[in-house]
Coordinates of C-alpha atoms in Angstrom, one line a residue:
Chain A
X15 CA 31.7 -8.1 19.3
X16 CA 31.0 -11.4 17.9
X17 CA 28.7 -12.0 21.2
X18 CA 26.6 -9.0 19.9
X19 CA 26.2 -9.9 16.2
X20 CA 25.1 -13.6 17.3
X21 CA 22.7 -12.7 19.6
X22 CA 20.9 -10.1 17.3
X23 CA 21.1 -12.5 14.7
X24 CA 19.2 -15.1 17.2
X25 CA 16.8 -11.8 18.3
X26 CA 16.1 -11.1 14.3
X27 CA 15.8 -15.0 14.1
X28 CA 13.6 -15.5 16.9
X29 CA 11.2 -12.4 16.2
X30 CA 10.8 -11.6 12.6
X31 CA 11.7 -14.9 10.8
X32 CA 10.3 -18.2 11.2
X33 CA 10.0 -21.7 10.1
X34 CA 9.7 -22.8 6.2
X35 CA 9.1 -19.0 5.0
X36 CA 12.4 -18.5 6.9
X37 CA 14.5 -15.8 4.9
X38 CA 18.5 -16.9 5.3
X39 CA 20.6 -13.6 5.5
X40 CA 24.2 -13.0 5.6
X41 CA 25.6 -10.3 8.1
X42 CA 25.6 -7.1 5.4
X43 CA 22.3 -7.8 3.8
X44 CA 19.9 -4.9 4.2
X45 CA 16.8 -6.2 6.4
X46 CA 14.8 -3.3 4.4
X47 CA 15.6 -5.2 0.8
X48 CA 14.8 -8.6 1.9
X49 CA 11.4 -7.3 3.7
X50 CA 12.9 -8.9 7.1
X51 CA 12.1 -5.5 8.6
X52 CA 9.5 -2.9 8.2
X53 CA 9.0 0.3 9.8
X54 CA 7.7 -1.1 12.9
X55 CA 10.0 -3.7 13.0
X56 CA 12.7 -0.9 13.1
X57 CA 10.9 0.5 16.1
X58 CA 10.8 -2.5 17.6
X59 CA 14.5 -3.2 17.0
X60 CA 15.8 0.1 18.2
X61 CA 13.8 -0.5 21.7
X62 CA 15.5 -4.0 21.5
X63 CA 19.2 -2.4 21.2
X64 CA 17.8 0.3 23.8
X65 CA 17.0 -1.8 26.6
X66 CA 19.8 -4.9 26.1
X67 CA 22.5 -2.6 25.7
X68 CA 21.6 0.4 27.7
X69 CA 21.8 3.0 24.6
X70 CA 20.3 5.8 23.4
X71 CA 19.3 6.0 20.1
X72 CA 18.7 9.5 18.9
X73 CA 16.5 10.5 16.0
X74 CA 19.6 11.5 13.6
X75 CA 21.1 7.8 14.1
X76 CA 17.9 6.0 13.0
X77 CA 19.4 5.6 9.8
X78 CA 19.8 2.4 7.2
X79 CA 23.8 3.2 7.6
X80 CA 23.5 2.2 11.6
X81 CA 20.5 -0.2 11.6
X82 CA 19.8 -1.6 8.2
X83 CA 22.0 -5.3 8.7
X84 CA 23.6 -7.2 10.9
X85 CA 26.9 -5.7 10.3
X86 CA 25.6 -2.1 10.5
X87 CA 24.0 -2.6 13.8
X88 CA 27.3 -4.4 15.2
X89 CA 29.4 -1.5 14.3
X90 CA 26.6 1.2 15.6
X91 CA 26.5 -0.4 18.8
X92 CA 30.0 -0.7 19.5
X93 CA 30.5 2.9 18.5
X94 CA 28.0 3.6 21.1
X95 CA 29.4 1.5 23.9
X96 CA 32.9 2.9 23.4
X97 CA 31.1 6.7 23.3
Chain B
X10 CA -8.3 8.3 -24.4
X11 CA -6.3 5.6 -22.6
X12 CA -4.5 5.2 -19.4
X13 CA -1.4 5.1 -20.9
X14 CA -1.4 7.8 -23.2
X15 CA -0.5 10.3 -21.4
X16 CA 2.8 8.7 -20.0
X17 CA 3.6 8.3 -24.1
X18 CA 3.0 12.3 -24.6
X19 CA 5.5 13.0 -22.0
X20 CA 8.1 10.5 -23.0
X21 CA 7.6 12.1 -26.8
X22 CA 7.5 15.9 -25.3
X23 CA 10.4 15.8 -22.7
X24 CA 12.9 13.1 -23.6
X25 CA 15.6 14.6 -21.8
X26 CA 14.2 15.2 -18.6
X27 CA 14.4 13.2 -15.3
X28 CA 11.3 11.2 -15.1
X29 CA 12.0 9.0 -12.0
X30 CA 14.6 9.3 -9.4
X31 CA 15.4 6.4 -6.7
X32 CA 18.2 5.9 -4.8
X33 CA 21.2 6.7 -6.8
X34 CA 19.2 6.1 -10.0
X35 CA 17.9 8.6 -12.2
X36 CA 16.0 7.9 -15.2
X37 CA 15.0 10.5 -18.2
X38 CA 11.8 10.1 -19.7
X39 CA 13.7 8.7 -23.2
X40 CA 15.8 5.9 -21.2
X41 CA 12.3 5.0 -19.2
X42 CA 10.4 4.6 -22.4
X43 CA 13.1 2.5 -23.9
X44 CA 12.8 -0.1 -21.3
X45 CA 8.9 0.3 -21.8
X46 CA 9.4 -1.0 -25.1
X47 CA 12.0 -3.4 -24.1
X48 CA 9.7 -5.0 -21.9
X49 CA 6.5 -5.1 -23.9
X50 CA 8.4 -6.6 -26.7
X51 CA 9.6 -9.4 -24.6
X52 CA 6.2 -10.3 -23.2
X53 CA 4.6 -9.8 -26.3
X54 CA 7.1 -12.7 -27.9
X55 CA 6.3 -14.8 -25.0
X56 CA 2.6 -14.3 -26.1
X57 CA 1.0 -11.9 -23.6
X58 CA -2.2 -10.3 -25.5
X59 CA -5.0 -8.0 -25.0
X60 CA -6.6 -8.8 -21.7
X61 CA -4.1 -11.1 -20.0
X62 CA -3.7 -10.9 -16.4
X63 CA 0.1 -9.8 -15.3
X64 CA 1.1 -9.6 -11.7
X65 CA 3.3 -6.9 -10.6
X66 CA 5.5 -8.0 -7.3
X67 CA 8.0 -5.6 -7.3
X68 CA 8.9 -3.0 -4.7
X69 CA 8.8 0.9 -5.2
X70 CA 11.2 1.4 -8.0
X71 CA 11.7 2.1 -11.8
X72 CA 11.1 -1.3 -12.9
X73 CA 7.4 -1.4 -11.2
X74 CA 6.7 1.9 -13.6
X75 CA 8.2 0.1 -16.5
X76 CA 6.1 -2.6 -15.7
X77 CA 2.8 -0.8 -15.3
X78 CA 3.9 0.9 -19.0
X79 CA 4.7 -2.2 -20.5
X80 CA 1.8 -4.3 -19.6
X81 CA -0.9 -1.5 -20.7
X82 CA 1.0 -1.2 -23.6
X83 CA 0.3 -4.8 -25.1
X84 CA -3.5 -4.1 -24.0
X85 CA -3.1 -6.7 -20.7
X86 CA -4.0 -5.7 -17.5
X87 CA -1.8 -5.3 -14.5
X88 CA -2.4 -6.4 -10.9
X89 CA 0.6 -4.5 -8.6
X90 CA 0.9 -6.8 -5.2
X91 CA 2.3 -5.8 -2.5
X92 CA 6.1 -6.9 -1.7
X93 CA 4.7 -7.7 1.7
X94 CA 2.5 -10.4 0.5
X95 CA 3.1 -13.9 1.5
X96 CA 3.5 -17.0 -0.9
X97 CA 0.1 -18.4 0.0
X98 CA -1.5 -15.4 -1.2
X99 CA 0.5 -14.4 -3.9
X100 CA -0.6 -18.0 -5.1
X101 CA -4.1 -17.1 -4.6
X102 CA -4.1 -14.2 -6.7
X103 CA -2.2 -15.5 -9.4
X104 CA -4.8 -18.4 -9.4
X105 CA -7.9 -16.5 -9.2
X106 CA -6.8 -14.4 -11.9
X107 CA -5.3 -17.2 -14.0
X108 CA -2.2 -14.8 -14.6
X109 CA -0.1 -15.3 -17.7
X110 CA 3.0 -13.8 -16.6
X111 CA 4.5 -12.4 -13.2
X112 CA 7.2 -9.5 -13.1
X113 CA 9.0 -9.4 -10.2
X114 CA 12.9 -9.0 -8.6
X115 CA 15.6 -11.5 -7.2
X116 CA 15.2 -10.5 -3.6
X117 CA 11.5 -11.5 -3.5
X118 CA 12.7 -15.2 -4.8
X119 CA 11.6 -17.0 -1.7
X120 CA 8.0 -15.9 -2.3
X121 CA 7.4 -15.9 -5.5
X122 CA 9.1 -19.3 -6.2
X123 CA 7.0 -20.9 -4.2
X124 CA 3.8 -19.3 -5.5
X125 CA 5.1 -19.7 -9.3
X126 CA 5.2 -23.8 -8.4
X127 CA 1.8 -23.7 -7.6
X128 CA 0.6 -21.9 -10.7
X129 CA -0.5 -23.4 -14.0
X130 CA -1.4 -20.3 -15.8
X131 CA 2.2 -18.0 -15.4
X132 CA 3.8 -19.1 -18.6
X133 CA 6.5 -16.3 -18.2
X134 CA 8.2 -14.9 -14.9
X135 CA 10.3 -11.9 -15.7
X136 CA 12.9 -11.6 -13.0
X137 CA 14.9 -8.5 -12.4
X138 CA 18.4 -8.3 -10.9
X139 CA 18.3 -12.2 -11.5
X140 CA 21.8 -13.3 -10.4
X141 CA 22.4 -15.9 -13.1
X142 CA 21.7 -19.7 -11.7
X143 CA 17.8 -19.7 -12.8
X144 CA 15.8 -22.1 -10.5
X145 CA 12.2 -22.1 -11.9
X146 CA 12.5 -23.6 -15.6
X147 CA 12.2 -22.2 -18.8
X148 CA 8.8 -20.1 -17.4
X149 CA 11.7 -18.0 -15.6
X150 CA 13.4 -15.2 -17.5
X151 CA 15.7 -12.2 -16.8
X152 CA 15.0 -8.7 -17.0
X153 CA 15.2 -7.5 -20.5
X154 CA 18.3 -4.8 -20.5
X155 CA 19.5 -2.7 -23.6
X156 CA 18.3 -1.2 -26.7
X157 CA 14.4 -1.5 -27.2
X158 CA 13.3 -3.8 -29.6
X159 CA 11.9 -3.0 -33.2
X160 CA 8.6 -4.2 -32.2
X161 CA 6.5 -1.3 -31.0
X162 CA 4.1 -3.4 -29.1
X163 CA 0.8 -1.7 -29.5
X164 CA -2.3 -2.8 -29.2
X165 CA -4.5 -0.3 -31.4
X166 CA -8.0 -2.2 -31.0
X167 CA -7.9 -1.6 -27.1
X168 CA -10.7 1.0 -26.1
X169 CA -11.7 2.5 -22.9
X170 CA -13.9 -0.3 -22.0
X171 CA -11.3 -2.5 -21.4
X172 CA -9.6 -3.4 -17.7
X173 CA -6.7 -1.6 -17.1
X174 CA -5.8 -2.9 -13.7
X175 CA -6.9 -5.4 -11.0
X176 CA -6.1 -4.2 -7.5
X177 CA -6.8 -6.7 -4.6
X178 CA -8.3 -5.8 -1.3
X179 CA -9.0 -7.0 1.6
X180 CA -12.6 -8.6 1.8
X181 CA -14.3 -9.6 5.3
X182 CA -14.4 -13.4 4.7
X183 CA -10.9 -13.0 4.6
X184 CA -11.0 -14.1 0.6
X185 CA -8.9 -10.8 -0.9
X186 CA -11.0 -9.3 -3.6
X187 CA -9.7 -8.0 -7.3
X188 CA -11.1 -4.4 -8.3
X189 CA -11.6 -4.7 -11.6
X190 CA -10.8 -1.4 -13.3
X191 CA -11.3 0.2 -17.1
X192 CA -8.9 2.4 -18.8
X193 CA -12.1 5.2 -18.2
X194 CA -12.5 4.4 -14.6
X195 CA -8.8 5.3 -13.7
X196 CA -8.6 7.9 -16.5
X197 CA -12.0 9.7 -15.1
X198 CA -10.6 9.4 -11.5
X199 CA -7.4 10.8 -12.7
X200 CA -9.1 13.9 -14.2
X201 CA -11.1 14.3 -11.1
X202 CA -8.6 14.6 -9.1
X203 CA -6.3 16.8 -11.0
X204 CA -9.3 19.0 -11.2
X205 CA -9.1 20.2 -7.2
X206 CA -5.4 19.1 -6.4
X207 CA -3.6 20.6 -9.7
X208 CA -0.4 18.9 -10.3
X209 CA 1.9 20.3 -12.3
X210 CA 4.5 19.5 -14.8
X211 CA 6.9 21.1 -13.1
X212 CA 6.4 19.2 -10.0
X213 CA 8.7 16.8 -7.9
X214 CA 6.6 14.4 -6.2
X215 CA 8.3 12.3 -3.4
X216 CA 6.5 9.0 -3.1
X217 CA 7.4 7.1 0.2
X218 CA 4.0 5.2 -0.2
X219 CA 3.7 1.8 -1.5
X220 CA 2.6 1.9 -5.3
X221 CA 1.2 -1.2 -5.4
X222 CA -1.7 0.4 -3.2
X223 CA -4.0 2.7 -5.0
X224 CA -3.3 5.8 -3.2
X225 CA 1.0 5.3 -4.2
X226 CA -0.5 4.2 -7.7
X227 CA -2.0 7.1 -8.7
X228 CA 0.8 9.2 -7.9
X229 CA 3.0 7.2 -10.0
X230 CA 0.4 7.3 -13.1
X231 CA -0.4 11.1 -12.6
X232 CA 3.4 12.1 -12.2
X233 CA 4.9 10.2 -15.6
X234 CA 1.6 11.5 -17.5
X235 CA 1.9 15.0 -16.3
X236 CA 5.7 14.9 -17.5
X237 CA 6.4 15.7 -13.5
X238 CA 9.7 14.0 -11.7
X239 CA 9.0 11.1 -9.6
X240 CA 11.0 10.6 -6.3
X241 CA 10.5 7.3 -5.2
X242 CA 11.4 7.1 -1.5
X243 CA 12.7 3.4 -0.4
X244 CA 13.4 4.0 3.0
X245 CA 10.3 4.9 4.7
X246 CA 11.1 3.1 7.6
X247 CA 13.8 6.0 8.7
X248 CA 11.9 9.5 8.6
X249 CA 15.2 11.1 8.4
X250 CA 16.1 9.8 5.3
X251 CA 12.6 10.8 4.0
X252 CA 12.9 14.4 5.0
X253 CA 16.7 14.4 4.0
X254 CA 15.2 13.2 0.4
X255 CA 12.4 15.9 0.6
X256 CA 14.9 18.8 1.0
X257 CA 17.7 17.4 -1.3
X258 CA 15.5 16.5 -4.0
X259 CA 13.3 20.0 -3.5
X260 CA 10.1 17.8 -3.4
X261 CA 6.9 19.8 -4.1
X262 CA 4.5 17.4 -3.5
X263 CA 3.8 14.8 -0.6
X264 CA 1.4 12.3 0.0
X265 CA 1.4 10.8 3.3
X266 CA -0.8 8.9 5.6
X267 CA -1.1 9.5 9.4
X268 CA 1.4 6.9 10.7
X269 CA 4.3 8.5 8.2
X270 CA 3.4 12.4 9.0
X271 CA 3.5 11.3 12.8
X272 CA 7.0 9.5 12.4
X273 CA 8.1 12.9 10.4
X274 CA 6.9 15.1 12.8
X275 CA 8.4 13.3 15.7
X276 CA 11.8 14.0 14.5
X277 CA 13.6 16.5 16.9
X278 CA 15.9 18.0 14.4
X279 CA 12.9 18.5 12.1
X280 CA 14.2 22.2 11.8
X281 CA 17.6 21.6 10.1
X282 CA 16.0 20.7 6.9
X283 CA 14.4 23.2 4.3
X284 CA 11.1 21.8 3.3
X285 CA 10.5 25.0 1.5
X286 CA 9.9 23.7 -2.0
X287 CA 6.8 21.6 -0.6
X288 CA 3.4 23.2 -2.1
X289 CA 0.6 20.2 -1.6
X290 CA 0.9 18.0 1.0
X291 CA -1.9 15.1 0.9
X292 CA -3.6 13.0 3.7
X293 CA -5.5 10.0 3.3
X294 CA -6.3 6.2 4.5
X295 CA -7.1 7.8 8.2
X296 CA -7.9 11.3 9.8
X297 CA -5.0 13.4 10.7
X298 CA -5.1 14.2 14.7
X299 CA -5.9 18.0 15.3
X300 CA -2.2 18.2 16.9
X301 CA -0.5 16.9 13.7
X302 CA -2.6 19.5 11.4
X303 CA -1.4 22.1 13.4
X304 CA 2.2 21.4 13.3
X305 CA 2.2 20.5 9.5
X306 CA 0.9 24.0 8.9
X307 CA 3.4 25.6 11.2
X308 CA 6.1 23.7 9.7
X309 CA 5.0 24.4 5.9
X310 CA 3.4 27.6 5.9
X311 CA 3.7 27.9 2.2
X312 CA 2.3 24.3 1.4
X313 CA -1.4 23.4 1.0
X314 CA -2.6 20.4 3.0
X315 CA -5.7 18.1 1.3
X316 CA -7.5 15.9 3.6
X317 CA -9.0 13.2 1.2
X318 CA -11.1 10.2 1.5
X319 CA -11.4 7.4 -0.8
X320 CA -11.6 3.5 -1.5
X321 CA -9.7 1.3 -4.2
X322 CA -13.4 0.7 -5.5
X323 CA -13.4 4.2 -7.3
X324 CA -9.6 5.6 -6.2
X325 CA -10.9 8.9 -4.8
X326 CA -14.2 10.2 -3.2
X327 CA -13.7 13.2 -1.4
X328 CA -11.6 16.0 -0.5
X329 CA -11.5 19.2 2.1
X330 CA -9.9 22.2 0.0
X331 CA -7.0 23.3 2.4
X332 CA -8.9 26.7 3.5
X333 CA -11.7 24.5 5.1
X334 CA -9.3 23.0 7.4
X335 CA -9.5 25.2 10.0
X336 CA -13.0 25.8 10.0
X337 CA -14.0 22.0 9.7
X338 CA -10.9 19.9 10.8
X339 CA -12.4 17.1 11.0
X340 CA -14.2 16.7 7.6
X341 CA -13.2 14.8 4.8
X342 CA -14.5 17.2 2.7
X343 CA -17.2 16.7 -0.2
X344 CA -17.6 15.3 -3.3
X345 CA -14.8 15.6 -5.8
X346 CA -15.5 16.9 -9.4
X347 CA -17.5 15.0 -12.0
X348 CA -18.5 12.6 -8.9
X349 CA -22.1 12.6 -7.2
X350 CA -22.5 11.4 -3.7
X351 CA -24.7 11.2 -1.1
X352 CA -25.9 9.4 2.2
X353 CA -29.1 6.8 1.9
X354 CA -30.7 5.2 4.9
X355 CA -31.1 1.4 5.6
X356 CA -33.6 1.3 2.9
X357 CA -31.8 2.8 0.3
X358 CA -33.5 6.1 0.4
X359 CA -31.7 9.4 -0.1
X360 CA -31.1 11.7 3.1
X361 CA -30.8 15.3 3.6
X362 CA -28.1 17.5 4.8
X363 CA -27.3 17.0 8.7
X364 CA -27.9 13.0 8.3
X365 CA -25.9 9.9 9.1
X366 CA -26.0 6.8 7.0
X367 CA -24.2 4.9 4.5
X368 CA -22.3 6.8 1.8
X369 CA -23.1 5.9 -2.1
X370 CA -21.0 7.0 -5.0
X371 CA -21.7 7.5 -8.7
X372 CA -19.5 8.6 -11.5
X373 CA -17.3 7.0 -14.4
X374 CA -14.5 6.0 -11.7
X375 CA -16.6 3.6 -10.3
X376 CA -15.3 0.2 -11.0
X377 CA -16.6 -2.6 -12.8
X378 CA -16.7 -5.1 -10.0
X379 CA -14.8 -7.3 -8.4
X380 CA -13.5 -10.4 -10.3
X381 CA -15.2 -13.2 -10.6
X382 CA -17.2 -12.4 -7.4
X383 CA -20.8 -11.5 -8.7
X384 CA -22.1 -12.0 -4.7
X385 CA -19.7 -9.6 -3.2
X386 CA -20.4 -7.2 -6.6
X387 CA -23.9 -7.3 -6.1
X388 CA -23.5 -5.8 -2.5
X389 CA -21.6 -3.1 -3.4
X390 CA -23.0 -1.9 -6.8
X391 CA -26.5 -1.5 -7.0
X392 CA -29.0 0.4 -9.8
X393 CA -28.6 3.7 -9.7
X394 CA -31.0 6.2 -10.9
X395 CA -31.0 5.8 -14.9
X396 CA -31.4 2.5 -16.1
X397 CA -28.6 0.1 -16.5
X398 CA -26.5 2.6 -14.2
X399 CA -24.5 0.9 -11.5
X400 CA -23.5 3.0 -8.4
X401 CA -21.3 2.3 -5.4
X402 CA -22.5 1.0 -2.0
X403 CA -19.2 2.4 -0.2
X404 CA -20.6 0.2 3.2
X405 CA -19.1 3.2 5.0
X406 CA -20.9 5.4 7.7
X407 CA -21.1 9.3 7.4
X408 CA -22.8 11.9 8.7
X409 CA -23.0 15.4 7.0
X410 CA -23.4 18.4 8.1
X411 CA -26.0 21.4 7.1
X412 CA -23.8 22.4 4.2
X413 CA -23.3 18.6 3.0
X414 CA -19.8 18.3 4.2
X415 CA -18.6 14.8 5.0
X416 CA -17.5 13.3 8.2
X417 CA -16.7 9.9 8.7
X418 CA -18.1 7.9 11.3
X419 CA -17.8 4.2 10.9
X420 CA -17.0 1.1 8.6
X421 CA -19.9 -0.7 7.8
X422 CA -18.0 -3.9 8.2
X423 CA -15.7 -5.1 10.6
X424 CA -12.3 -4.2 8.7
X425 CA -9.5 -2.8 10.3
X426 CA -7.6 0.3 9.5
X427 CA -3.8 -0.1 10.9
X428 CA -1.1 1.9 9.4
X429 CA -3.6 3.1 6.7
X430 CA -3.9 -0.5 5.4
X431 CA -7.0 -2.6 5.5
X432 CA -6.9 -5.6 7.8
X433 CA -9.6 -8.3 7.6
X434 CA -10.1 -9.8 10.9
X435 CA -11.0 -13.2 9.2
X436 CA -7.9 -13.2 7.3
X437 CA -5.6 -13.0 10.6
X438 CA -7.8 -15.2 12.2
X439 CA -8.0 -18.1 9.8
X440 CA -4.0 -17.9 10.2
X441 CA -3.9 -17.9 13.7
X442 CA -6.1 -21.2 13.2
X443 CA -3.6 -22.9 11.3
X444 CA -1.3 -22.6 14.7
X445 CA -1.6 -26.1 16.1
X446 CA -2.6 -26.0 19.5
X447 CA -5.1 -23.0 18.9
X448 CA -8.7 -23.8 19.6
X449 CA -10.4 -20.4 19.4
X450 CA -9.5 -16.9 18.4
X451 CA -11.3 -14.0 17.6
X452 CA -9.2 -10.6 16.0
X453 CA -10.4 -6.9 16.8
X454 CA -9.1 -3.7 16.1
X455 CA -8.5 -1.6 19.3
X456 CA -7.7 2.7 19.0
X457 CA -4.0 2.9 18.9
X458 CA -2.3 6.5 18.6
X459 CA 0.4 5.9 16.5
X460 CA -1.2 3.3 14.0
X461 CA -5.0 4.5 14.1
X462 CA -6.1 0.9 15.1
X463 CA -3.9 -1.9 16.3
X464 CA -4.6 -5.4 15.5
X465 CA -5.7 -7.1 18.9
X466 CA -6.0 -11.3 18.7
X467 CA -7.8 -13.0 21.9
X468 CA -6.7 -17.0 21.4
X469 CA -8.0 -20.0 23.5
X470 CA -5.7 -23.0 23.5
X471 CA -6.3 -26.7 23.4
X472 CA -5.8 -28.9 26.6
X473 CA -2.0 -28.8 26.9
X474 CA -1.1 -26.5 24.6
X475 CA 0.9 -23.9 25.3
X476 CA 2.6 -21.1 23.5
X477 CA 3.4 -17.5 24.1
X478 CA 2.4 -14.1 22.6
X479 CA 5.4 -13.5 20.5
X480 CA 5.2 -17.0 18.8
X481 CA 1.3 -16.2 17.6
X482 CA 2.9 -12.7 16.4
X483 CA 6.1 -14.5 14.6
X484 CA 3.4 -17.3 13.2
X485 CA 1.7 -14.4 11.4
X486 CA 4.5 -12.3 10.5
X487 CA 5.3 -15.5 8.3
X488 CA 1.8 -15.5 6.9
X489 CA 0.4 -12.8 6.2
X490 CA 1.7 -9.1 5.4
X491 CA 3.6 -7.3 8.5
X492 CA 0.7 -4.9 9.2
X493 CA -1.8 -7.8 9.6
X494 CA 0.1 -9.1 12.2
X495 CA -1.5 -8.6 16.0
X496 CA 0.4 -6.4 17.8
X497 CA -0.8 -8.1 21.0
X498 CA -2.4 -11.5 21.8
X499 CA -4.5 -12.0 24.7
X500 CA -4.9 -15.4 26.2
X501 CA -8.1 -16.7 27.5
X502 CA -9.9 -19.8 28.8
X503 CA -13.1 -19.0 26.8
X504 CA -14.2 -16.3 24.4
X505 CA -17.0 -14.8 24.8
X506 CA -19.9 -16.1 22.7
X507 CA -24.0 -15.3 21.9
X508 CA -26.8 -17.6 22.6
X509 CA -26.0 -19.0 19.0
X510 CA -22.5 -19.8 20.0
X511 CA -20.9 -16.6 17.6
X512 CA -18.1 -15.0 19.4
X513 CA -19.2 -11.5 20.7
X514 CA -16.5 -9.2 19.4
X515 CA -18.2 -6.2 21.1
X516 CA -17.4 -7.5 24.4
X517 CA -13.9 -8.1 23.9
X518 CA -13.7 -4.6 23.2

């Protein structure tokens, strides 16, 4: 799963964070609280996960517990792929 | 009557009642009053005085409500600043108002630290959740904890002509303008809204909007002023969470904007939640699509849905009574109580019902002007019918039907409304011009089902330069509030121009 996490970190870095204004975040940090992602950003993230991993994210799965940190997404994607 | 008096009366009357619910935190009026006292005392000791400007760079939180009331208590002027704001703009606002203090939080440090370093006026920066290891020198202090100080920190000489708030709004020139609001302005707006909407002490007000903008801010002020319970929703990005909280807290009042309703109505499992406690649902910032009006009516048969229109310069202008919604669904209603509004032609002549023209507003809720911007102020505030009076020329074009109900036609300027927020094309263009390799650019709003309008940029590059759409968007995300970043970018060899060389935006649509 380490590969997923590194790839996801790269995706967040490339798409939502940049240069000297870049916010540093740990694997467990909340994207929402650090203002890395807003509502549109989360929708983009979900589309990215669906396309990259071929999973379908249901409405009830669109919650911070599944999406609001690298650790959370990593665990969520792993669960979805195993299902 | 001053803006914070109602809150103080709630604290005295209902000490044990829950004032604010935010995540796991539930704070009573007595506890809230204590926190306001503690912060006000600290700011007074630090030298904040009547009339001083104090910036609030905070998330929707208990601290935000504490900060508003502590600043008002001192007779100072609070400036709510969206936590999405980036360092350059924050520095501009602190400098523009020569702010004396900045109230903020540790998580926003990457932004405020940079702005603070550039500010000569801020003598105190109070940081919530600071984790030791201060980095900003002796200007930076931790948020006060513990019991209220002995000092009552009142400013008895304050009157309702004094400024209560400065709220920034986007200007067409790309430079934000600070809307100056007196205690009288804000109390008047409050009373007019309350006269038609009828919030009650037993209401539970669910706020998923940012309190940094006028629409959300007044729900904080009115909820606490009426002694109601305010539920602050921090997870507005997750519609399931919003709906869960509405059901769990038995929320009775819910203000929203079209993008928020669209996210909620898009949930497939909506029927699983009991939303029957909702009795008032409001929409502002942009029109709700007919289909959403219909579905909200079906989903919430017991709730009254108000369509409203307003602007920061006077808070609210019109509302459509819920019983009119099926009769004239696209109207934003008529003027609210204790306010007069009418349409004028290009020469400023008052138009009869059934006309199209610029909306003009008269009332004691109309702002004092834009902070230190006399030219911009003169464009909006013009002489009224009574000697010395000034009325607000909104710049927005409306039409009226035969009975005088208002229908929005167009903005008089080129401001884009995306996700319910105002975006000045010039501000986005300025950011894009800062990108190395950009020769020219133009930004417009294009209609978008989800966002109302989406920000679209057209860019020409210098010879030899290369960049992708994502590069431009990412660059903007780093410099602008996220809702201002373009959703799409088109690269062109040339931008269409008029004979005089101006970019012809009409040809880009």
